[in-house]
Amino acid sequence: MGTTVGNVLISYDIDKLHTQVKTALENLGYHETFKNSNDSKIYQLPNTTMWHAKKSSDQAMNDLKTVCSNNGVKLEKAVTVKATEFVGL
């Protein structure tokens, strides 16, 4: 299903410990900001959205589930998608 490795975007809702979950994902190489190659501006993603350059959608979902489980956090909903372009505001 979601096995193609590349840029993946993940967005999620959890019940608590938002900072700890985000930090754990950052430790796995996820980012909350991005920069376009032709633009010096750094764009901030929405609060519970992150991206990774070398994961599949399945891997990203598994990472999120593991991080939530390890921290005793209820994962309420989430989506992961292959992302080939980013446009920011």
C-alpha positions as MATLAB code, in Angstrom:
seq = 'MGTTVGNVLISYDIDKLHTQVKTALENLGYHETFKNSNDSKIYQLPNTTMWHAKKSSDQAMNDLKTVCSNNGVKLEKAVTVKATEFVGL';
ca = [
       0.000    0.000    0.000;
       2.243    2.865    1.198;
       5.650    1.347    0.515;
       7.293    3.895   -1.833;
      10.185    5.586   -0.013;
      10.634    9.336   -0.423;
       9.144   12.491    1.037;
       6.251   11.588    3.285;
       3.916   13.947    5.116;
       2.249   12.878    8.351;
      -0.551   14.644   10.211;
      -2.048   13.400   13.466;
      -4.250   14.137   16.474;
      -3.304   12.844   19.913;
      -4.792   13.252   23.372;
      -1.744   14.518   25.319;
       2.031   15.006   25.445;
       2.226   16.853   22.128;
       5.740   18.186   22.750;
       7.116   14.769   23.712;
       5.635   13.093   20.632;
       6.956   15.793   18.318;
      10.414   15.571   19.914;
      10.432   11.775   19.550;
       9.514   12.101   15.864;
      12.242   14.716   15.363;
      14.703   12.241   16.896;
      13.627    9.821   14.126;
      14.428   12.416   11.451;
      11.023   14.067   10.980;
      10.842   17.834   10.408;
       8.275   20.503   11.225;
       9.665   23.023    8.732;
      10.633   22.998    5.078;
      12.390   25.278    2.614;
      11.897   25.459   -1.136;
      15.096   25.277   -3.178;
      14.377   28.592   -4.946;
      13.289   30.479   -1.817;
      15.185   31.416    1.340;
      12.035   31.455    3.501;
      11.555   28.635    6.014;
       7.958   27.399    6.211;
       6.408   26.009    9.400;
       3.986   23.098    9.014;
       0.743   23.028   11.040;
       1.203   22.036   14.690;
       0.799   18.247   14.440;
       2.114   17.787   10.914;
       5.641   16.664   10.062;
       7.549   15.290    7.102;
      10.446   12.917    6.442;
      12.643   12.706    3.352;
      13.261    8.951    3.315;
      10.236    7.059    4.610;
       7.209    5.343    3.140;
       3.681    6.110    4.283;
       3.581    2.743    6.057;
       6.889    3.398    7.835;
       5.732    6.851    8.955;
       2.480    5.476   10.364;
       4.365    2.718   12.184;
       6.812    5.282   13.622;
       3.924    7.390   14.891;
       2.136    4.400   16.424;
       5.341    3.294   18.149;
       6.105    6.786   19.498;
       2.564    7.136   20.838;
       2.620    3.674   22.397;
       6.008    4.289   24.027;
       4.705    7.516   25.571;
       1.279    6.228   26.670;
      -0.450    8.559   24.218;
      -3.768    7.827   22.507;
      -3.447    8.272   18.740;
      -6.895    9.600   17.838;
      -6.428    9.928   14.079;
      -3.630   10.216   11.557;
      -2.870   10.250    7.874;
       0.396    9.723    6.045;
       0.898   10.513    2.362;
       3.687   10.479   -0.172;
       4.525   14.136   -0.829;
       6.356   15.136   -3.987;
       5.865   18.898   -3.689;
       5.499   21.340   -0.838;
       3.889   24.768   -1.104;
       3.708   26.927    1.987;
       2.118   30.049    3.385;
];
